[in-house]
Each structure stands twice: as structure tokens, then as C-alpha cells.
Short mmCIF file of N, CA and C in Angstrom, two decimals:
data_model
loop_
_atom_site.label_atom_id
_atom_site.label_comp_id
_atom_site.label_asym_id
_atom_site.label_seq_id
_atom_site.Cartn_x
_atom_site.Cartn_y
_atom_site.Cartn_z
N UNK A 159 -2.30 12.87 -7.84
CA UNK A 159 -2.35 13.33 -9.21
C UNK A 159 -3.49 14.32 -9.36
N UNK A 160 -3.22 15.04 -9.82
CA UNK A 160 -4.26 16.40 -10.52
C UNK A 160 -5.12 15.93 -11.58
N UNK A 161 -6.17 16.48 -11.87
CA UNK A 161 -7.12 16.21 -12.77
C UNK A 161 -6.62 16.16 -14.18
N UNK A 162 -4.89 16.60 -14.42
CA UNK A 162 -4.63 16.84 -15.48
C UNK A 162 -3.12 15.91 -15.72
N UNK A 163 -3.08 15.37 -14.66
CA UNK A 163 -1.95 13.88 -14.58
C UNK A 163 -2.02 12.99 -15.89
N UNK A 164 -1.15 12.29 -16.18
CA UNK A 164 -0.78 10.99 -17.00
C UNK A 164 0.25 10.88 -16.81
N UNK A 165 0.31 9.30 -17.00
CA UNK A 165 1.15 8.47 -17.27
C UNK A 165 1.16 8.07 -18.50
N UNK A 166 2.39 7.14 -18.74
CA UNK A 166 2.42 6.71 -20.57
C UNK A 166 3.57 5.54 -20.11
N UNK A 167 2.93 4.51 -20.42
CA UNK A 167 3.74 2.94 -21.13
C UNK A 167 3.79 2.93 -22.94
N UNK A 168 4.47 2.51 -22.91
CA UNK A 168 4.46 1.70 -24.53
C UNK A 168 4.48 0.55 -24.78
N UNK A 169 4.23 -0.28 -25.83
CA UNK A 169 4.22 -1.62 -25.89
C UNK A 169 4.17 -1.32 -27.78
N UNK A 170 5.37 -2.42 -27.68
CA UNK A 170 5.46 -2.80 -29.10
C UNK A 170 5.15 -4.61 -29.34
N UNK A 171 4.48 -4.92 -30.65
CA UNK A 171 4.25 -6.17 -30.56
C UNK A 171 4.93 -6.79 -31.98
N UNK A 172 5.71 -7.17 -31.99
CA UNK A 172 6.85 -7.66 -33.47
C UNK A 172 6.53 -8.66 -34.16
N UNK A 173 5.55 -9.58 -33.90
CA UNK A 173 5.47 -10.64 -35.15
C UNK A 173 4.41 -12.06 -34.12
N UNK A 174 4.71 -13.16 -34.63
CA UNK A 174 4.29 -14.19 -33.99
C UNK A 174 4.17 -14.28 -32.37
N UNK A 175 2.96 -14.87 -31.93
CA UNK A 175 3.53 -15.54 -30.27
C UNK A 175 4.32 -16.55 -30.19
N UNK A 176 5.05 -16.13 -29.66
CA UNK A 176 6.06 -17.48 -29.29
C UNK A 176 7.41 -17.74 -29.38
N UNK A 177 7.19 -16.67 -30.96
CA UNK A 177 8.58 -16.78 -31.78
C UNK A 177 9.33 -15.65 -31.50
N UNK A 178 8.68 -14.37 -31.42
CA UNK A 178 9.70 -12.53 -31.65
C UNK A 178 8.66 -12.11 -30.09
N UNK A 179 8.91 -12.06 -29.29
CA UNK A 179 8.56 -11.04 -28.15
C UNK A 179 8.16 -9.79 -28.50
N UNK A 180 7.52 -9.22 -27.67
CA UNK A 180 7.51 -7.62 -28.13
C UNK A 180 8.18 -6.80 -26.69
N UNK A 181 7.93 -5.18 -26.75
CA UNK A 181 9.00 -5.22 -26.03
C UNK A 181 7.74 -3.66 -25.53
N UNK A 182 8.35 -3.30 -24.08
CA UNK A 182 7.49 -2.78 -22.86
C UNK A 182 8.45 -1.66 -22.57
N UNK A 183 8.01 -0.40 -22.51
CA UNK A 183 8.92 0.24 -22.10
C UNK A 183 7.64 1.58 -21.34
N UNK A 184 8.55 2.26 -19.45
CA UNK A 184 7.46 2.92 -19.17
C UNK A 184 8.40 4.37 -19.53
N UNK A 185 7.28 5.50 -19.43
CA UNK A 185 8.25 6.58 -19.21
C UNK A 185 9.03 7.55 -18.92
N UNK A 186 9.84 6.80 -17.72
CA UNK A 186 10.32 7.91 -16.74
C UNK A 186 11.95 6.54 -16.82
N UNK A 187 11.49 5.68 -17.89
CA UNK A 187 12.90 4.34 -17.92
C UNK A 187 12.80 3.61 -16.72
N UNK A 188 12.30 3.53 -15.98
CA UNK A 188 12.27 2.18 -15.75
C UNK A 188 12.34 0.87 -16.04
N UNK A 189 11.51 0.50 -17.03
CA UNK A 189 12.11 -0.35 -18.04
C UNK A 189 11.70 0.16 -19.57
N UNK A 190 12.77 0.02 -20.12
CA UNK A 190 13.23 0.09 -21.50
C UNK A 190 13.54 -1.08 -22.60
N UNK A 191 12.87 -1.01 -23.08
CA UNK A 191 12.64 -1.94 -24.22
C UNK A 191 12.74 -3.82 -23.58
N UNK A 192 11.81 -3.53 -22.45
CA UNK A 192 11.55 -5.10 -21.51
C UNK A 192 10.77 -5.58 -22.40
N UNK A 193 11.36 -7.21 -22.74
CA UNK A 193 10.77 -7.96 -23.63
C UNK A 193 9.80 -8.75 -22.79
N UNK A 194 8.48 -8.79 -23.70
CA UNK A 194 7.60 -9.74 -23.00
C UNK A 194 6.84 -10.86 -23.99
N UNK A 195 6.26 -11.82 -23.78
CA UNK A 195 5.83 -12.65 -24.42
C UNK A 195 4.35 -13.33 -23.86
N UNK A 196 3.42 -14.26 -24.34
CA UNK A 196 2.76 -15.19 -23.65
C UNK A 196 3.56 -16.42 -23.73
N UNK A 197 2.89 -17.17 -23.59
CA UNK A 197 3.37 -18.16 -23.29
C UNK A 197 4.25 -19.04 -24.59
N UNK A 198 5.50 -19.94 -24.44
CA UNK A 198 5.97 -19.89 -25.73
C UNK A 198 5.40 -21.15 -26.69
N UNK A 199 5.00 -22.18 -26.33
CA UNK A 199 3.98 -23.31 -26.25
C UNK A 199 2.61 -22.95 -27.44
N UNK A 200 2.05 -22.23 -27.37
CA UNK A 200 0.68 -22.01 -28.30
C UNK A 200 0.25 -20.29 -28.33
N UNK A 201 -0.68 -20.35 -29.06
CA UNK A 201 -1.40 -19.15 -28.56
C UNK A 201 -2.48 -19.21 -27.37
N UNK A 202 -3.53 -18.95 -27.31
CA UNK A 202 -4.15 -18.47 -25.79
C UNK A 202 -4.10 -19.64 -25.07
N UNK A 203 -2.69 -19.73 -24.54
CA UNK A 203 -2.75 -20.87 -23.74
C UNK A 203 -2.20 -19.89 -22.05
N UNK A 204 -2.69 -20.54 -21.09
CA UNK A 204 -2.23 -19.80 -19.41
C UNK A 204 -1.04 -19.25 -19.52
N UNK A 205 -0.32 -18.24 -19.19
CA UNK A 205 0.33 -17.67 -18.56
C UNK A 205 1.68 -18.84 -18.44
N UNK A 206 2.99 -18.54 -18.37
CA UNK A 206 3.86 -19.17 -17.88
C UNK A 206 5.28 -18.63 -18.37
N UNK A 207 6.12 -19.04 -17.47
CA UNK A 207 7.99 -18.01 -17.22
C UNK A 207 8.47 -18.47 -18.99
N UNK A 208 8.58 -17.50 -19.54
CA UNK A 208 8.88 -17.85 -20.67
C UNK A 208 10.82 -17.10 -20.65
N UNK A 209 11.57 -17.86 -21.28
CA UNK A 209 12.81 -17.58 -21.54
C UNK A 209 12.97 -17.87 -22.72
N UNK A 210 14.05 -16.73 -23.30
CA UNK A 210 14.43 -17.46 -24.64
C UNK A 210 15.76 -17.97 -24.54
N UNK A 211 16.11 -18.38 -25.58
CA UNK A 211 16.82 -19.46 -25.73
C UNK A 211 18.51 -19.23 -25.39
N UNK A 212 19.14 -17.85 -25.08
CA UNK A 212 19.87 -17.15 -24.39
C UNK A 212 19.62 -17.55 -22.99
N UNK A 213 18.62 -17.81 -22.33
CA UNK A 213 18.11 -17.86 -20.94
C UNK A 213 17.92 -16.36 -20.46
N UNK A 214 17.81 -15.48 -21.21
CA UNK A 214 17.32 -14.38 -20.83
C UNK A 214 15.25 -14.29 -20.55
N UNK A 215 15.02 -14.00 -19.41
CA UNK A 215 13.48 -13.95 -18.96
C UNK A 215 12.90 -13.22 -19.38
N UNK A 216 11.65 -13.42 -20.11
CA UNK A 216 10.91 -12.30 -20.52
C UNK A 216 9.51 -12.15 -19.19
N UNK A 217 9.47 -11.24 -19.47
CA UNK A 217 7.50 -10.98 -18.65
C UNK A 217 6.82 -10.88 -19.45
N UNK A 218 5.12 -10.79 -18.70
CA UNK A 218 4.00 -10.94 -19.53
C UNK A 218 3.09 -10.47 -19.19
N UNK A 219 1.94 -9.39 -20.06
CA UNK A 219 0.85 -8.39 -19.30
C UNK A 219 0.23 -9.10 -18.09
N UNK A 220 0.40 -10.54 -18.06
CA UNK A 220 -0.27 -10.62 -16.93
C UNK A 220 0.48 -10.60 -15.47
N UNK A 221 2.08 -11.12 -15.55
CA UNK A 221 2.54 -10.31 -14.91
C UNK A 221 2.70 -9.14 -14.24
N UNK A 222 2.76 -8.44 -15.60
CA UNK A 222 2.96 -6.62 -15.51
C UNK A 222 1.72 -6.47 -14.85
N UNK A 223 0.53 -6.98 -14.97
CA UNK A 223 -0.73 -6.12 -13.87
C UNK A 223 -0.67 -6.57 -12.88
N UNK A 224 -0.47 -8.34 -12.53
CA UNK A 224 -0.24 -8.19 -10.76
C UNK A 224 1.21 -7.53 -10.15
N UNK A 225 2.24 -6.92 -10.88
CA UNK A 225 3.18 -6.20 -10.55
C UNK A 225 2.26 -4.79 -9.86
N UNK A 226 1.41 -4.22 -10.86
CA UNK A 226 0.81 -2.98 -10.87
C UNK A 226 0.15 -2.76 -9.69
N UNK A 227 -0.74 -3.81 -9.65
CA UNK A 227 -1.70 -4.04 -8.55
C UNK A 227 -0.84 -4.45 -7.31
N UNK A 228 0.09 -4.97 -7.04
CA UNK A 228 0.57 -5.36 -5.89
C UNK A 228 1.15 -4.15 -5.99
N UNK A 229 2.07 -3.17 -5.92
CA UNK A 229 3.04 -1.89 -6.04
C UNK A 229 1.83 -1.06 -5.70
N UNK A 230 0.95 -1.00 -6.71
CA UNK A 230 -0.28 0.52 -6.08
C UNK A 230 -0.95 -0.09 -4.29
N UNK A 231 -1.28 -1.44 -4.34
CA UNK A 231 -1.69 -1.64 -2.84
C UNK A 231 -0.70 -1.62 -1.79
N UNK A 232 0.41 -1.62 -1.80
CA UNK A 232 1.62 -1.66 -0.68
C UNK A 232 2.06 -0.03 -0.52
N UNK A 233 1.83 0.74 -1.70
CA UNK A 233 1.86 1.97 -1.45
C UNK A 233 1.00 2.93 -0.88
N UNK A 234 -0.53 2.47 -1.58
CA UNK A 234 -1.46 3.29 -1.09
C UNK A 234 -2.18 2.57 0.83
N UNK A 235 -1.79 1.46 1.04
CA UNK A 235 -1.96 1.25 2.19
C UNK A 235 -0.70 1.72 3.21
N UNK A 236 0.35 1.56 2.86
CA UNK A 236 1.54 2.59 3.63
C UNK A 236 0.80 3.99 4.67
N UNK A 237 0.27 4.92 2.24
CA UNK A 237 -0.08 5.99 2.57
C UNK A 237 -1.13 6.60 4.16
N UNK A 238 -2.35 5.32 3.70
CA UNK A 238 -3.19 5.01 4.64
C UNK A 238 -2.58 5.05 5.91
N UNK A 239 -2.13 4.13 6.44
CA UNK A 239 -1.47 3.87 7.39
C UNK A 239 -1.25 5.19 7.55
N UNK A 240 -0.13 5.58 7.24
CA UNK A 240 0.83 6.81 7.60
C UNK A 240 -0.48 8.17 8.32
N UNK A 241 -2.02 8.28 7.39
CA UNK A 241 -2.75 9.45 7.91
C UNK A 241 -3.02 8.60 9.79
N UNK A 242 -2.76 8.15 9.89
CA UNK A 242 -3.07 7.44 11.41
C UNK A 242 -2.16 7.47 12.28
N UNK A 243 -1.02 7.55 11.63
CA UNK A 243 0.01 7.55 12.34
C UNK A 243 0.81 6.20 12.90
N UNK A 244 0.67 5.41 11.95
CA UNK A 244 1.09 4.10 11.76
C UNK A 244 1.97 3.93 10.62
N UNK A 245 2.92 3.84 10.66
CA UNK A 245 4.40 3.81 9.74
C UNK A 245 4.73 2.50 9.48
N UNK A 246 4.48 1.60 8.91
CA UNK A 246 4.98 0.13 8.71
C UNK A 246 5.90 0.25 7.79
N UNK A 247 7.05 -0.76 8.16
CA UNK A 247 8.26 -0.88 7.42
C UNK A 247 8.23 -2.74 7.19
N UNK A 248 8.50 -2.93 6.40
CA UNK A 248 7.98 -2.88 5.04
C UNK A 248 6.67 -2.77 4.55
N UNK A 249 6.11 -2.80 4.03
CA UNK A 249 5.10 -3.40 3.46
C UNK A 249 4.78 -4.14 2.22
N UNK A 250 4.66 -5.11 2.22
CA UNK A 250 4.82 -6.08 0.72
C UNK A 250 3.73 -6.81 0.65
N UNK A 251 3.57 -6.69 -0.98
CA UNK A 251 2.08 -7.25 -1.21
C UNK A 251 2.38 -8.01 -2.20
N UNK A 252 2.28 -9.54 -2.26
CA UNK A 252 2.35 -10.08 -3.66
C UNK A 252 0.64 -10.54 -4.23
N UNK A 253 0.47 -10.25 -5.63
CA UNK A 253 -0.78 -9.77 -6.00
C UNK A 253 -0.79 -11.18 -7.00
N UNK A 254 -1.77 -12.19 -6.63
CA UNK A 254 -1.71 -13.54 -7.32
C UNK A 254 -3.15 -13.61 -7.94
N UNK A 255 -2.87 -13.44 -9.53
CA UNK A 255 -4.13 -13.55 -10.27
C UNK A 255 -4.53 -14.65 -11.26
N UNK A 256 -5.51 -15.19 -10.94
CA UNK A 256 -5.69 -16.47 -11.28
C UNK A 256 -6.80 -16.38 -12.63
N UNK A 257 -6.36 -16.96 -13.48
CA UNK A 257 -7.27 -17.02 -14.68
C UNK A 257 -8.03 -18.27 -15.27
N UNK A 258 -9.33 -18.30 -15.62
CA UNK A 258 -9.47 -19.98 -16.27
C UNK A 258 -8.71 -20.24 -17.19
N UNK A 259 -8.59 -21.68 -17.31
CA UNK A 259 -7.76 -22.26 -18.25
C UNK A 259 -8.24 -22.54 -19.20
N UNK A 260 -8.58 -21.76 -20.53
CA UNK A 260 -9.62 -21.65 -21.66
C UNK A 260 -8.25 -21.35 -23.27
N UNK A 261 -8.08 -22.16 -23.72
CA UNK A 261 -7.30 -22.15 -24.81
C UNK A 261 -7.58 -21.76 -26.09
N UNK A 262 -9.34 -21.26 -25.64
CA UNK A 262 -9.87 -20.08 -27.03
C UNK A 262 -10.08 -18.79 -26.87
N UNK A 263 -9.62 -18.20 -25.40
CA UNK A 263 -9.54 -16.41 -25.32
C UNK A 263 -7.84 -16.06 -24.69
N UNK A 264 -7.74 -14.70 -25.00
CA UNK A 264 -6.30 -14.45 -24.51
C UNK A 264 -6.87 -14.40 -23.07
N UNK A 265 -5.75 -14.90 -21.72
CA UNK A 265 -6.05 -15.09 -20.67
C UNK A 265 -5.69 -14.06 -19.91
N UNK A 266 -5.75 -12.72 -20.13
CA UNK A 266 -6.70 -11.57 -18.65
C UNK A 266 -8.00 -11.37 -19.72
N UNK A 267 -8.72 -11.98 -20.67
CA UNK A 267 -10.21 -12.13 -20.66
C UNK A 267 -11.01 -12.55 -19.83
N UNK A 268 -9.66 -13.84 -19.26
CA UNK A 268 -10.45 -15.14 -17.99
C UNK A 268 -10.68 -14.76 -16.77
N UNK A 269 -10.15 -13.53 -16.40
CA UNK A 269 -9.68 -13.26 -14.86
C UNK A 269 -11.04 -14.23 -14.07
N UNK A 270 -10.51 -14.94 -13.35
CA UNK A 270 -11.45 -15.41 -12.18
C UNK A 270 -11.00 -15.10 -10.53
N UNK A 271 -10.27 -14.66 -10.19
CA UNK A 271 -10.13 -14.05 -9.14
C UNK A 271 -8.62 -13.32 -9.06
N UNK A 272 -8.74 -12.59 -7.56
CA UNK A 272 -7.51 -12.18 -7.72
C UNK A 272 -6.83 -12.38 -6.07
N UNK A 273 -5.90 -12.68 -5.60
CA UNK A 273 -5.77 -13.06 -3.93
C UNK A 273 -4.44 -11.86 -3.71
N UNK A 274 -4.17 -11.39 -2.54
CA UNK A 274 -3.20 -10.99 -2.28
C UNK A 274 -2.75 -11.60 -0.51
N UNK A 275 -1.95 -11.48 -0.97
CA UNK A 275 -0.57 -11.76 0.29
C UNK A 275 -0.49 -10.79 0.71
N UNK A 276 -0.58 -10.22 2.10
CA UNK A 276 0.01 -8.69 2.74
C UNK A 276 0.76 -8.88 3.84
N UNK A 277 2.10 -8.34 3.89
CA UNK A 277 2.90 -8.64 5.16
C UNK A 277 3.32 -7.44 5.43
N UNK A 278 3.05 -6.81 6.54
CA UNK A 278 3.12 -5.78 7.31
C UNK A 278 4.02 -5.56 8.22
N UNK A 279 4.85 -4.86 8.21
CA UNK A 279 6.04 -4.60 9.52
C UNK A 279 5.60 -3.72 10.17
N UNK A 280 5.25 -4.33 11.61
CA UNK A 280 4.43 -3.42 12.57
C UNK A 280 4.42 -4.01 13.80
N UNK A 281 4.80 -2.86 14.79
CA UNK A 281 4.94 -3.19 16.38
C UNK A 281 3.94 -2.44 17.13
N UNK A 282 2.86 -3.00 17.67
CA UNK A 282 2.20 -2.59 18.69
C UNK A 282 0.70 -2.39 17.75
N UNK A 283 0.76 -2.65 16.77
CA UNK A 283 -0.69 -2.06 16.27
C UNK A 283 -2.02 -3.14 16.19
N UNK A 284 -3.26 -2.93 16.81
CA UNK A 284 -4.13 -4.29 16.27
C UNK A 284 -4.49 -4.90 15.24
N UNK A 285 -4.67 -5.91 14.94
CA UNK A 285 -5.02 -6.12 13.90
C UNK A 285 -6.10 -5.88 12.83
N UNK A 286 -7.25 -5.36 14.54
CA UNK A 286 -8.22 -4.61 13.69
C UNK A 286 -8.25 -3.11 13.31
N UNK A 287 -6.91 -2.88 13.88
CA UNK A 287 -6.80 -1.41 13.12
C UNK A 287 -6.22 -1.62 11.72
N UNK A 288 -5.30 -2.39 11.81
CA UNK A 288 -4.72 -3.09 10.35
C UNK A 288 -5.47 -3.17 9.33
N UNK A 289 -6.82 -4.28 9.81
CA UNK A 289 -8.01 -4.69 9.13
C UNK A 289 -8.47 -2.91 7.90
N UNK A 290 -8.97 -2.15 8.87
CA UNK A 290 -9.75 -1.49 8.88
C UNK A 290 -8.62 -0.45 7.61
N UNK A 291 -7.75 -0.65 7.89
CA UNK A 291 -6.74 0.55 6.67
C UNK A 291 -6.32 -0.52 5.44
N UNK A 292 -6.76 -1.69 5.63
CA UNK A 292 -6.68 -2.61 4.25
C UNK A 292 -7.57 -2.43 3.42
N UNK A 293 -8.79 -2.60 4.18
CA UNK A 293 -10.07 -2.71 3.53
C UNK A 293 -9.74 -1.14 2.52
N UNK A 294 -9.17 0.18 3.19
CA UNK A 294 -9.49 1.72 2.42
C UNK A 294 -8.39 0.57 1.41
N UNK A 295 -7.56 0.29 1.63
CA UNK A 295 -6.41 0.41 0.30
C UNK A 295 -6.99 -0.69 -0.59
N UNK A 296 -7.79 -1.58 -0.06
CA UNK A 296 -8.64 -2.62 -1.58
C UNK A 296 -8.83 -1.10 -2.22
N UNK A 297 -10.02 -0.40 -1.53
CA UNK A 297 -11.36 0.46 -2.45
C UNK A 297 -10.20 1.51 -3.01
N UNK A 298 -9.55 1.73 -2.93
CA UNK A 298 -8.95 2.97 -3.27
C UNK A 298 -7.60 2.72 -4.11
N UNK A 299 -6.87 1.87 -4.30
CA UNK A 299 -5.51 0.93 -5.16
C UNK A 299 -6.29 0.49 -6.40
N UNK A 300 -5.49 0.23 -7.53
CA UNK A 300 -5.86 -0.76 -8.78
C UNK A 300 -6.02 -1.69 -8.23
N UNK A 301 -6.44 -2.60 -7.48
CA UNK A 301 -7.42 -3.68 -6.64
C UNK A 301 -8.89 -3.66 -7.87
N UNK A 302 -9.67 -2.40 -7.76
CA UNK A 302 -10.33 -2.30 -8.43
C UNK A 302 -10.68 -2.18 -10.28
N UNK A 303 -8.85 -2.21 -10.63
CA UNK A 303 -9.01 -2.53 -12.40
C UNK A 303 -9.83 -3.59 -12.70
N UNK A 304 -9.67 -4.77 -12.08
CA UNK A 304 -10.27 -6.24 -12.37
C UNK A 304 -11.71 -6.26 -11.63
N UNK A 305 -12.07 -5.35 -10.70
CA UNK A 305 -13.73 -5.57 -10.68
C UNK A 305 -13.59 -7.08 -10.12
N UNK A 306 -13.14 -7.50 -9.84
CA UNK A 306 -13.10 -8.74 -8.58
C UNK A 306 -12.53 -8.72 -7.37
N UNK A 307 -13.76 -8.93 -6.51
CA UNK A 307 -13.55 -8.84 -4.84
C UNK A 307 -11.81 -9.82 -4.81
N UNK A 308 -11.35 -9.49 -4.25
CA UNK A 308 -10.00 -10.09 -3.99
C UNK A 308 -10.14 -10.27 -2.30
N UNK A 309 -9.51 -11.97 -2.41
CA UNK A 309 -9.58 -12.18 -0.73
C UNK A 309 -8.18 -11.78 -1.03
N UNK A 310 -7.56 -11.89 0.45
CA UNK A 310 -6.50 -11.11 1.06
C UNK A 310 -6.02 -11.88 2.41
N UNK A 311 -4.96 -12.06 2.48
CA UNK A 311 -4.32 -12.98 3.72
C UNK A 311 -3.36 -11.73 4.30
N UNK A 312 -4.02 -11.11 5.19
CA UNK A 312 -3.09 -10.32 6.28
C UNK A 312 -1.81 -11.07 7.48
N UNK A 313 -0.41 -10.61 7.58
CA UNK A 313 0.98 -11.38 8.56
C UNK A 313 1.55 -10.20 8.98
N UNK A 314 1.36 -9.43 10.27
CA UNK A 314 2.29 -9.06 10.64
C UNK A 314 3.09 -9.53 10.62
N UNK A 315 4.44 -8.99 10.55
CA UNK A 315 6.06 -9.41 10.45
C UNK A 315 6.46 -8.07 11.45
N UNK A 316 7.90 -8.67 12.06
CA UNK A 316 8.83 -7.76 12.32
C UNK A 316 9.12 -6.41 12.05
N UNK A 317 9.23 -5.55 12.39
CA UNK A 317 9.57 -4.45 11.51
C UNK A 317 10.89 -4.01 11.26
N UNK A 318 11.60 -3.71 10.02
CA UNK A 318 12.78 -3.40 9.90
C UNK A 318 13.35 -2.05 9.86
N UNK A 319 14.49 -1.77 10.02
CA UNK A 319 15.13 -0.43 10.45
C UNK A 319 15.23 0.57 9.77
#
């Protein structure tokens, strides 16, 4: 991105928690008018799969940021990779953010850590070369929105075609 880049989400918020969802939309459509909620139970209560009563699933900002954060680190470590000349197929990062359980602030106030899962499809490469192009994609990915060191569990896997 150029010094003169943006992006643009929207977020609409319709009434009560619990009761009317509000709804998420980014803009290039990806998602369009994605309903999200906290939790349906109380107000600042943890995080949890909320459905309504259709059984249709909603998401929730705290979702939507370890979505963010896992998607910018599987990409920008790819990128990494790739200046080396290391091509991993797949690469998948699930981005698990853990919050205290405090029922008097909204919970990404709580953030207390953040862990990621990294599974790497890769043949022949060390692990401390691996190591060493993770560590650039912490410092350099939304890793760094939350300002918490995030441990990280590195698995080569197989690589696919």
C-alpha cells in the first residue's frame, strides 16, 4: 500500500445486545450486511457462537479481529517466505485471542493474550529458517494491533499441489 491507501469497513449497530444484531459490511463485498452480535446472554459478558433463532450464525468483533490477524499473518509470512525463495503451500494460521472474564468492560478491553497456531506446507526447509521468517511476520502483520507478545506453535505439514 502507498502512503495514500485505505481501506473502509462499515458497521451498523441497531438497538439492544442480544436482541437486534448489527450488521458488518467490507468494501470490495465481501461481506455484506454480515450480522454480528456479543454475546446473547447479557451485556459485557465473554465472547460466544451466538445464533438466532432461525439458526442462522452471527459473528463478533472479536471474531472479526482474530479473523484479521490470522489472514494478515498467513499472508504476510507466505510473502516473507516467498523473498527467500521458499513457497509454502498452504499456510494457515488460526489466531486464538483470549480475554479476561470481567462482566463490567466490553471484552477486547480485556485482551490478555493472543496465541497462534501456524501450519506450514513445506518440504526440505529448516525449521530454523522457518523460525527466523515467523518471527519478520509477528513484527510486521496486525500481530501488532493488540500490543501483546503472542506465543506461537509452529507444524510443518505436507505440502499440497
Amino acid at each position: 500500500m502507498d502512503a495514500n491507501s485505505k481501506v473502509c469497513a462499515t458497521a451498523q449497530w441497531h438497538s439492544n445486545v442480544g436482541i437486534t444484531p448489527g450488521n458488518v459490511s467490507l468494501e470490495y463485498g465481501v461481506l455484506t450486511n454480515q450480522e454480528y452480535s456479543m454475546s446473547a446472554n447479557s451485556h459485557f459478558k465473554k465472547p460466544e457462537r451466538v445464533t438466532r433463532k432461525n439458526g442462522d450464525r452471527l459473528t463478533s468483533p472479536e471474531e472479526l479481529l482474530a479473523a484479521g490477524i490470522a489472514s494478515s499473518f498467513s499472508l504476510v509470512l507466505w510473502v516473507n517466505c516467498s523473498h527467500f525463495n521458499i513457497f509454502p503451500k498452504p499456510v494457515r494460521t488460526k489466531a486464538i485471542i483470549t480475554m479476561e472474564d470481567n462482566s463490567n468492560s466490553y471484552p477486547l478491553s480485556n485482551v490478555q493474550g493472543l496465541h497462534l497456531e501456524v501450519s506450514v506446507g513445506l518440504k526440505g526447509v529448516a525449521l530454523e529458517e522457518l523460525s527466523e521468517r515467523i518471527e519478520v511476520a509477528r513484527r510486521l502483520s496486525a500481530v501488532n494491533l493488540l500490543n501483546i507478545e503472542p506465543t506461537i506453535d509452529i507444524s510443518v505439514i505436507p505440502p499440497t499441489l
